[in-house]
Each structure stands twice: as structure tokens, then as C-alpha cells.
CSV table of C-alpha atoms and ligand atoms in Angstrom, one decimal:
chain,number,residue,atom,x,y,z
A,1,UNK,CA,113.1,108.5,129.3
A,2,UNK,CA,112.6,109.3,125.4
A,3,UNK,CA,110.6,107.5,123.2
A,4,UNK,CA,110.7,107.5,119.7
A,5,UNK,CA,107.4,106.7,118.1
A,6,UNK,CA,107.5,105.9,114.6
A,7,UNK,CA,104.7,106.1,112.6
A,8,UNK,CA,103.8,104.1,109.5
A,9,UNK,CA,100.3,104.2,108.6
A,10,UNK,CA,97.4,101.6,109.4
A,11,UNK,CA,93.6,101.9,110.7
A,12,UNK,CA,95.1,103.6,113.8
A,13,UNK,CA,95.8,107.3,111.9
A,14,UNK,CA,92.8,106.6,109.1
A,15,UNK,CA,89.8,108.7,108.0
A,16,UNK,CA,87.0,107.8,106.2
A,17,UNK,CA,87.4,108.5,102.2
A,18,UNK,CA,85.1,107.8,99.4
A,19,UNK,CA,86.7,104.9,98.8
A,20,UNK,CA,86.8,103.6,102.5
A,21,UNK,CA,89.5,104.3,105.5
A,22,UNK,CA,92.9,105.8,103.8
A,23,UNK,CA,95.6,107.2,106.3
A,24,UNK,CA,95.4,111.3,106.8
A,25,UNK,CA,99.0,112.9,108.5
A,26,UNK,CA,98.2,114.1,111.5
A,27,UNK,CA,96.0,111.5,113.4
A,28,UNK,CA,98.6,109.9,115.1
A,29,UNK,CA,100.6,113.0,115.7
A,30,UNK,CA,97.8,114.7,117.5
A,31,UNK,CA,96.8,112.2,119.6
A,32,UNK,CA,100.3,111.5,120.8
A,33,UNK,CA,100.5,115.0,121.3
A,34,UNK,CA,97.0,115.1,123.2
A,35,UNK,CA,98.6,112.2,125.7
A,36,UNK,CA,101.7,113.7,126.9
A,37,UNK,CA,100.0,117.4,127.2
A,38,UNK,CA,97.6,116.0,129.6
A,39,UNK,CA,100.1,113.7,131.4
A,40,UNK,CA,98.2,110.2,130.4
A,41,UNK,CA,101.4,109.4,128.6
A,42,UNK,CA,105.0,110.3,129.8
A,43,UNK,CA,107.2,112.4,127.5
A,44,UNK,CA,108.8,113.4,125.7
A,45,UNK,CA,108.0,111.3,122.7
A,46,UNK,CA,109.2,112.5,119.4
A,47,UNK,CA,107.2,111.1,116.1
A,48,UNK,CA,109.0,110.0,113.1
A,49,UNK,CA,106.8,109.2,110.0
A,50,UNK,CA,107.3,107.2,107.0
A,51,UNK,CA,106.4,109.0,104.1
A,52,UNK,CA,104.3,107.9,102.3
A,53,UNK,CA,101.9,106.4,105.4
A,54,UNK,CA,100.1,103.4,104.5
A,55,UNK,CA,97.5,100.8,104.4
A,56,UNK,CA,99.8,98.0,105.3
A,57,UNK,CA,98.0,95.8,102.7
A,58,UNK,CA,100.9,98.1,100.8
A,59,UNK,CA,103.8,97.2,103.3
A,60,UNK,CA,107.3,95.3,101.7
A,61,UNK,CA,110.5,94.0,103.4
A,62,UNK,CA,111.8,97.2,102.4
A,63,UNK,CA,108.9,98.9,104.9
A,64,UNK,CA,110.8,96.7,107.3
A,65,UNK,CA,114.5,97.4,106.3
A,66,UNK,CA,113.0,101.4,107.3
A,67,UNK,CA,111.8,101.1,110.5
A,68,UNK,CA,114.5,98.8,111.5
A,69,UNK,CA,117.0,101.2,110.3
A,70,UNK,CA,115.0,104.2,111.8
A,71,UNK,CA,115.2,102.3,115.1
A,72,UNK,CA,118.8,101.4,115.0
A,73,UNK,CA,120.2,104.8,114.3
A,74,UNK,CA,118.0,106.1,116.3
A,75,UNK,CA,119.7,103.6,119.4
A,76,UNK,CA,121.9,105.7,120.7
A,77,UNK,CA,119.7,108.9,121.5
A,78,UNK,CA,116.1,107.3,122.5
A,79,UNK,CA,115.2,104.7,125.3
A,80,UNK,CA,112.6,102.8,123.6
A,81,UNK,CA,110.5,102.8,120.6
A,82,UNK,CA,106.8,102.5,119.8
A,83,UNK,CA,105.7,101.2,115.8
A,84,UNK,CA,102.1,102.6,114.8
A,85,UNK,CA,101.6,100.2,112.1
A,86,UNK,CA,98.4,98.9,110.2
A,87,UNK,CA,97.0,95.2,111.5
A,88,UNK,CA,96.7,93.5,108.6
A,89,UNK,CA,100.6,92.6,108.3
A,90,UNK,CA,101.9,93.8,112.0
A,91,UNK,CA,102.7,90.0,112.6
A,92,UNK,CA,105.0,90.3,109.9
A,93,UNK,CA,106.6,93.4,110.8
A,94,UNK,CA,107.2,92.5,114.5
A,95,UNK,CA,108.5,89.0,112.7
A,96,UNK,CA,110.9,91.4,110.6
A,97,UNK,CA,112.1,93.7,113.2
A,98,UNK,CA,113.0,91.0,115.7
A,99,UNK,CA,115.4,89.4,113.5
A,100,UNK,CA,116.5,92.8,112.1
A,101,UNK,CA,117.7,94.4,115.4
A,102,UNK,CA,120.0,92.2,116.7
A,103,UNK,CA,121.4,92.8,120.4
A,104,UNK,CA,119.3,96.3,120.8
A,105,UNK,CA,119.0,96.3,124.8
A,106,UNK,CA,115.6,98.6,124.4
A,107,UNK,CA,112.0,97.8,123.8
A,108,UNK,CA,110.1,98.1,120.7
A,109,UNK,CA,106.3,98.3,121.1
A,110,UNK,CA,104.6,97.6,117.9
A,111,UNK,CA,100.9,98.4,117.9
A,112,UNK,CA,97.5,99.8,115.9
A,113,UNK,CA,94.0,99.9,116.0
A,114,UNK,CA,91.3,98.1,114.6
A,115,UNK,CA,88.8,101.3,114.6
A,116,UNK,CA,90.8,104.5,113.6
A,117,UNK,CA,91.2,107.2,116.4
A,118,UNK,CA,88.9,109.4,114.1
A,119,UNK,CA,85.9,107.1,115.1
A,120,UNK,CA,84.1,107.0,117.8
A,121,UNK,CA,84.6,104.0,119.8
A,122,UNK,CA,87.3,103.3,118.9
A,123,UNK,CA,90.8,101.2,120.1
A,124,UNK,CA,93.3,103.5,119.2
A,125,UNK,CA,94.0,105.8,122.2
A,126,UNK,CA,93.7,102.7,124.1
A,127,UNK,CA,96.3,100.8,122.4
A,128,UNK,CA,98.7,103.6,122.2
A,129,UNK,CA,98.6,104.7,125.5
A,130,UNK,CA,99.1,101.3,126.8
A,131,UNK,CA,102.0,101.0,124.1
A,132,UNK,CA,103.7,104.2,125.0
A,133,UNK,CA,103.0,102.8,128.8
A,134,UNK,CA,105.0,99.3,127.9
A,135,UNK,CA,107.8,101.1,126.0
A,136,UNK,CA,109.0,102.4,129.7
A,137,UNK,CA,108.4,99.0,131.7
A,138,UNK,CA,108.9,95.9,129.1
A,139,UNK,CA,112.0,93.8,128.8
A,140,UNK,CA,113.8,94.4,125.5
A,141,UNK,CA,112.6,92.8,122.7
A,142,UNK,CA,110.2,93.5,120.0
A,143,UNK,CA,106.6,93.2,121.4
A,144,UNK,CA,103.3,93.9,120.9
A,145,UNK,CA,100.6,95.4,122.5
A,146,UNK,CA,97.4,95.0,121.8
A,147,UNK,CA,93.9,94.6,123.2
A,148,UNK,CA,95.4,95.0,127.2
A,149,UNK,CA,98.3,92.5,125.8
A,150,UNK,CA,101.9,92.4,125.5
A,151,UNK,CA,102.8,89.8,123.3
A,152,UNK,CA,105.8,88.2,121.6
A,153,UNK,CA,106.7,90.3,118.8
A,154,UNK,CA,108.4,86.6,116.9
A,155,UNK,CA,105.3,84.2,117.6
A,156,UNK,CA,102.1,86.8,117.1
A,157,UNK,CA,99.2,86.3,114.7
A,158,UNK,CA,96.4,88.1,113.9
A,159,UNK,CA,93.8,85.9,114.7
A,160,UNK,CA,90.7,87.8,114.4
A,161,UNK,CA,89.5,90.2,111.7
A,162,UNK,CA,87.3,92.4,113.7
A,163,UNK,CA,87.4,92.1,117.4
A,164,UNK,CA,89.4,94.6,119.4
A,165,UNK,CA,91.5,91.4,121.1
A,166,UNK,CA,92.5,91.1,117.3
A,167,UNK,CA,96.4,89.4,118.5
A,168,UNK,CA,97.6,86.3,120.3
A,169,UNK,CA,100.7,84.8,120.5
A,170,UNK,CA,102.4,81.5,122.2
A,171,UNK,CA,104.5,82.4,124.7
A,172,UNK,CA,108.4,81.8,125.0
A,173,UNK,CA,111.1,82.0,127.5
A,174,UNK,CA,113.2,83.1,124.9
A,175,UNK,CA,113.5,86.9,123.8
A,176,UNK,CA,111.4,88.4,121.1
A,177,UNK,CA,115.1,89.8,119.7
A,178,UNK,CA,117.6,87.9,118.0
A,179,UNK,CA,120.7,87.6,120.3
A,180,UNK,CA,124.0,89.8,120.0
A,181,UNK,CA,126.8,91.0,121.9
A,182,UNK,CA,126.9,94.1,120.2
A,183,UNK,CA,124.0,96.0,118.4
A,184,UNK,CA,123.9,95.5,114.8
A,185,UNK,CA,121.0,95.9,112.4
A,186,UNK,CA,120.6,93.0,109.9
A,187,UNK,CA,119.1,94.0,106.6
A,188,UNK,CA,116.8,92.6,104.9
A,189,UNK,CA,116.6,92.6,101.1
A,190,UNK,CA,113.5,91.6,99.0
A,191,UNK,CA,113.4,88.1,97.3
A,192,UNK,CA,110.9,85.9,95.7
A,193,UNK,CA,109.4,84.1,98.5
A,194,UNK,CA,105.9,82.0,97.5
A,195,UNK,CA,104.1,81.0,100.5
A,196,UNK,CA,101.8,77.9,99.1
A,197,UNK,CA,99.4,76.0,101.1
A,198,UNK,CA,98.5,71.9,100.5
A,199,UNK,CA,95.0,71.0,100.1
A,200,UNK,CA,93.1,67.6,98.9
A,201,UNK,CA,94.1,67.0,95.3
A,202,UNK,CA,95.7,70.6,94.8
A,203,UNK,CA,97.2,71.7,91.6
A,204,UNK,CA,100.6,70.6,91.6
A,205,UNK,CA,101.9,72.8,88.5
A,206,UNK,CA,101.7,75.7,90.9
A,207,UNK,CA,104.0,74.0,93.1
A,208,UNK,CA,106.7,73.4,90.2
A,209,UNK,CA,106.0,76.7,88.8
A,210,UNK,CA,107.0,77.8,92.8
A,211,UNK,CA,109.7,76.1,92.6
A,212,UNK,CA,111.3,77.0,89.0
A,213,UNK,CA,110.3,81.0,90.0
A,214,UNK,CA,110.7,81.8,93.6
A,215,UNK,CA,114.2,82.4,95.3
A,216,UNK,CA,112.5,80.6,98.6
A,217,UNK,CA,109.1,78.8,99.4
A,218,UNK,CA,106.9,78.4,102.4
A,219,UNK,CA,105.0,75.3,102.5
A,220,UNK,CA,101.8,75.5,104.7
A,221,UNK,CA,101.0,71.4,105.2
A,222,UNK,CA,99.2,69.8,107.2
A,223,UNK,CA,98.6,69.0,110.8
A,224,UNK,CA,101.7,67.7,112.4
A,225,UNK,CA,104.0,67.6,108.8
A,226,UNK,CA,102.0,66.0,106.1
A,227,UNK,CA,101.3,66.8,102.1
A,228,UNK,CA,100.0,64.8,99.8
A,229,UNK,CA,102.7,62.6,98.6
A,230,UNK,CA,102.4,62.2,94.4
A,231,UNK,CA,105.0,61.9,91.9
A,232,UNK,CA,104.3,65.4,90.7
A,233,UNK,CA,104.5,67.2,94.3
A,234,UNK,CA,108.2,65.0,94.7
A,235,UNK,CA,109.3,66.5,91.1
A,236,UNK,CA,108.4,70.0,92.7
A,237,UNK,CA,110.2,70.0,96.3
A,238,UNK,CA,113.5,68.0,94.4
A,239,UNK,CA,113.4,70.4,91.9
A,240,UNK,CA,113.7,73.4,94.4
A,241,UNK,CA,116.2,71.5,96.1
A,242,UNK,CA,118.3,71.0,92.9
A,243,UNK,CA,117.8,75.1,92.2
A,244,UNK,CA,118.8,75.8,95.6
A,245,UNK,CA,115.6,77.0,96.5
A,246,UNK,CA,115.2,76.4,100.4
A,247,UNK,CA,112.0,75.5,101.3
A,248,UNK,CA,110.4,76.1,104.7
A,249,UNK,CA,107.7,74.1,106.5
A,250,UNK,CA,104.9,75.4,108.7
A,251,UNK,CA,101.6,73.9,110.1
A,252,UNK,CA,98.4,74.7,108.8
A,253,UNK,CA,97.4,74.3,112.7
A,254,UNK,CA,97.4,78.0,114.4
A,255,UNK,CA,98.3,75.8,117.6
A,256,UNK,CA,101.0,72.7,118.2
A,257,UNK,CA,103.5,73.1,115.2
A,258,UNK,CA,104.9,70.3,112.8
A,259,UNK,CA,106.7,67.3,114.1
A,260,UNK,CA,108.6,65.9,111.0
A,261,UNK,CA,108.7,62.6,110.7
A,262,UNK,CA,105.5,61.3,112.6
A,263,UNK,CA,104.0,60.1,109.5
A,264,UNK,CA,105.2,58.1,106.4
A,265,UNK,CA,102.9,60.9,104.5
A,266,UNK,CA,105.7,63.5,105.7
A,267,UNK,CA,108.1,61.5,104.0
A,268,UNK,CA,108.0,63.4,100.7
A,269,UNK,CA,109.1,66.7,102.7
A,270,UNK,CA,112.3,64.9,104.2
A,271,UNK,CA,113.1,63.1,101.3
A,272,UNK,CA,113.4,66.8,99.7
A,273,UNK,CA,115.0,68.2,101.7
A,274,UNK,CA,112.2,70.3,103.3
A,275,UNK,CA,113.5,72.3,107.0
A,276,UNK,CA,110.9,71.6,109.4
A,277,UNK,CA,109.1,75.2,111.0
A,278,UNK,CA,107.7,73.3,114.3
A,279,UNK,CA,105.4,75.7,115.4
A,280,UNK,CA,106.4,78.8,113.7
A,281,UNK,CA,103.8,81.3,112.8
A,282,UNK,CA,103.6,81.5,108.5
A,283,UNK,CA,104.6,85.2,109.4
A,284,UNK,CA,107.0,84.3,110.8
A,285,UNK,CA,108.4,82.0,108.0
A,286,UNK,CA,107.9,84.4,105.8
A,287,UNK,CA,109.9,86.9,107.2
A,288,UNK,CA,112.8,84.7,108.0
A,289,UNK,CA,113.2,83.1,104.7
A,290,UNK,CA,113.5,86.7,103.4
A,291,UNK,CA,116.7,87.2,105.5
A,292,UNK,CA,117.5,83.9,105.2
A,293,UNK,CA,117.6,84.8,101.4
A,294,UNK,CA,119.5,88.2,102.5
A,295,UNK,CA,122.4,85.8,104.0
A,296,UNK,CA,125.5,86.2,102.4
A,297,UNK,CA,126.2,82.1,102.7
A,298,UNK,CA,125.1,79.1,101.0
A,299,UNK,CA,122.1,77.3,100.5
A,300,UNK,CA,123.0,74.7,103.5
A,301,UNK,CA,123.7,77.9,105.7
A,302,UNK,CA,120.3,79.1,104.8
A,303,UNK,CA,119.0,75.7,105.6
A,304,UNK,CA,120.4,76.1,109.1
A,305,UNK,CA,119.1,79.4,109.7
A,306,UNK,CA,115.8,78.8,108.8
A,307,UNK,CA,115.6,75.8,111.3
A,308,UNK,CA,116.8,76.9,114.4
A,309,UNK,CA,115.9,79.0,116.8
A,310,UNK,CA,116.2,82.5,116.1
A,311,UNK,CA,114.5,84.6,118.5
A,312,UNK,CA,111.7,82.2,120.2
A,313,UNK,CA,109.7,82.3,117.1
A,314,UNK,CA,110.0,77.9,117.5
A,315,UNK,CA,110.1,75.2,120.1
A,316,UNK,CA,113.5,74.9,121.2
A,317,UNK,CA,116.6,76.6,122.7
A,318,UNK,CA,117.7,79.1,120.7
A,319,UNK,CA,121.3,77.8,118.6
B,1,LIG,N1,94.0,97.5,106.4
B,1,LIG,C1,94.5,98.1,107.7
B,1,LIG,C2,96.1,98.0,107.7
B,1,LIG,O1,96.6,96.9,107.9
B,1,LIG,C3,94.0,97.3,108.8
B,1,LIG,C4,94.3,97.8,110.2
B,1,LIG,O2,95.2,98.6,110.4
B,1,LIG,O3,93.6,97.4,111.1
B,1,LIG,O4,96.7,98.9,107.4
């Protein structure tokens, strides 16, 4: 079985700089190289890096639109496929590649570190072995492993800043991999997508000023599907609505999801137009309203996409 390990930067292949940890070619390389020589890790594994490597503080949709391209061409002559990537925006790179790759019958392993393999102590050779491990027994789907965990590549968070257990995810029945008779890669283009959150009395000309300069908005509210309802947050959400601007729901709650409609307060997002996110990580939302955005339809079409179920990333059977 080959793997194809693809490498794109992250605390995982760092070294300490001046300035703090900064990537260094070669880390991840060696390591993998370390694995399969003494047989902890099966080969062969061939490494792939994106050049530049990165912090992925630093990572785009078109980061994404690379590795899901390097995967998908890649289909035909590797088994499985393993994504070093930094933590900080993993979620949203797992998010990414599960509605990129449609129909890939292979696993993708997406993992890092949270102490680069240079220190001591540290997570790294863990993580990868157990990630070079999964990419020859999971199911396909995007997943990641992480702190002894295989989780779902389209409902993962990070949810802690420091510990090694950094990850967690809901879990689904449905596959982390949006469905597809035949392989196809779907690409993703970048658009203006604000992701604004809803607090007590918060400023609502950033809200209009969303709405008048974004192509798509993600609306972190409250609880079960509330946001303050005033005259100036209506004028925002109708005025995206008028622009064509679709506008995308999620809880502020890590756990539970929105449930449109429970309260009169939520009445402002239905009245709007709003698409309810149910529990859909803000990863997540992000990431879909960028290929939502990269849809060659309308803005009723985006609409639907955005609120059905894609790839398990939301209660529901998937549409
Ligand atoms: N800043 C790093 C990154 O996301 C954090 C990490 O990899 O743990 O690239």
C-alpha cells in the first residue's frame, strides 16, 4: 500500500527562530523517513511539500484548492494520503478537503503537532505514526488524527490551545466525504466571507458594513438561534439578502447546534432570510460558504447548499 504524505507546514516540522517556531524543510521529511527505516511505519510513503511551508496562521482557500488538487491527481497512483498541517486552522482544512474531494474511495489523514518534533517531548512522532497507521485501516473519508483520535474530518474543532488532546469532534453516521459516484475534485475559489459574532448591544454598522462588502457572511448567534433583534441588525441581514449575499447561521454553543425558530428573538434571522447551520462547527461554515460562493448557480442554489447536509458536518441525512 502507498501513501502519499503531503506536507504543508505547522508546529509539527518547526524550529525555534529568534522570533519564535517558524517551519525548517526537512523535519517532517526525516522523521517520516526515520519511521519506515525502522519499520514503526509501513512504506513506502512518498512526501510531497508545499512550497512555501507554513505557519497556518498564513493558510487561504487556495492552500486548500493545493492539497485537494495534490490529492486528487495523485488518486490514481497512491492508496491513501496523510496532511501534515499546522493546528491553528486544521479544522478548516479537513472542513475544505471534505467538500473538495468528492467520491475519493481512499482515506485522508490530516494531522500535526502541538510541540514541534524538534523538541523534546513532544507530540509529533506520535501523531504521525498513528496517522500514517490510520491511512492503511480507516474508512474513506477525510479524518483526523490526533491525540490517540480519529475524528470526523467535517465536524472537528480545535478546542484547546495547549494540551496534546488539542481536537474533538461530534460524531456522524455519515462520511467525512461529500458523496459521488465518480471522483471529481470540486474547487474552491476565494471570496469575501465575514464571519461576525452577536454580543449584548454590539455595533451594528459592522454588521451593515458586512453586508454591503462581503460576497457571504457567517453569523455566530446565540444559544439555540437568537440575535438581538433591532431595527439596525434587520436593515443589515435584508440588505445582504437584497445584495444576494447568503448568510449562514451557526451557534455560538461548541455543543447542541441552532434550532431556528424556538424563539420569537430568532425571528429577525428568518424574516431575512438567514439558512439555519444546526450544529455545524464555524469552520465548518466558513469553508462551505466559500464553495458555496465557488457554485456556478444562484443565490437560492447557494441557499440550498449551505443548508443541507453535505458530508455529516450537520444533523440530518445528508440531501
Ligand atoms: N501556529 C501553528 C500553526 O497552526 C500552530 C500549530 O501547528 O500547532 O501552524
Amino acid at each position: 500500500m502507498s501513501i502519499l504524505l503531503i506536507h504543508t507546514g505547522g508546529t509539527i516540522g518547526m524550529e525555534q527562530t529568534e522570533h519564535g517556531f517558524a517551519p525548517r524543510i526537512g523535519i517532517v521529511e526525516d522523521a517520516v523517513a526515520d519511521l519506515t527505516a525502522s519499520g514503526q511505519a509501513e512504506g513506502p510513503v512518498e512526501v510531497l511539500r508545499l512550497d512555501p511551508l507554513i505557519d497556518s496562521a498564513q493558510a487561504t482557500p487556495d492552500d486548500w484548492r493545493r492539497v485537494a488538487r495534490s490529492i486528487h491527481q495523485a488518486a490514481e497512483v497512491h492508496d491513501a494520503f496523510v496532511v501534515t498541517h499546522g493546528t491553528d486552522t486544521l479544522a478548516y482544512t479537513a472542513a475544505a478537503l471534505c467538500l473538495s474531494l468528492a467520491g475519493l474511495r481512499k482515506p485522508v489523514i490530516v494531522t500535526g503537532a502541538m510541540l514541534p518534533l524538534t523538541v523534546a517531548g513532544s507530540d509529533g512522532l506520535d501523531n504521525l505514526t498513528a496517522a500514517l497507521s490510520a491511512a492503511r485501516t480507516a474508512p474513506p473519508g477525510v479524518w483526523v488524527q490526533f491525540g490517540g483520535q480519529l475524528l470526523h474530518g467535517a465536524r472537528v474543532r480545535k478546542s484547546h490551545s495547549t494540551a496534546f488532546d488539542a481536537f474533538e469532534a461530534a460524531p456522524s453516521d455519515v462520511p467525512p466525504l461529500l458523496p459521488s459516484r465518480q471522483s471529481a475534485l470540486n474547487d474552491v475559489r476565494a471570496h469575501k466571507v465575514g464571519i461576525l459574532s452577536v454580543a449584548p448591544g454590539c455595533c451594528a454598522e459592522l454588521f451593515a458594513h458586512a453586508a454591503a462588502a462581503c460576497d457571504g457572511l457567517v453569523l455566530r448567534c446565540y444559544g439555540s438561534g437568537t440575535a438581538p433583534d433591532t431595527p439596525a441588525m434587520r436593515r443589515a441581514l435584508q440588505a445582504a439578502h437584497d445584495r444576494g449575499v447568503p448568510v449562514l447561521a451557526v451557534s455560538q454553543c461548541p455543543e447542541g447546534g441552532m434550532r431556528l425558530g424556538t424563539y420569537a428573538a430568532g425571528k429577525v434571522l428568518q424574516d431575512t432570510g438567514v439558512v439555519d447551520g444546526r450544529d455545524m462547527s464555524p469552520e465548518m461554515a466558513f469553508a462551505k460558504m466559500q464553495f458555496a460562493l465557488s457554485l456556478s448557480g444562484d443565490f437560492d442554489s447557494r441557499r440550498d447548499f449551505l443548508g443541507s447536509n453535505q458530508c455529516g458536518e450537520m444533523l440530518g441525512t445528508p440531501d
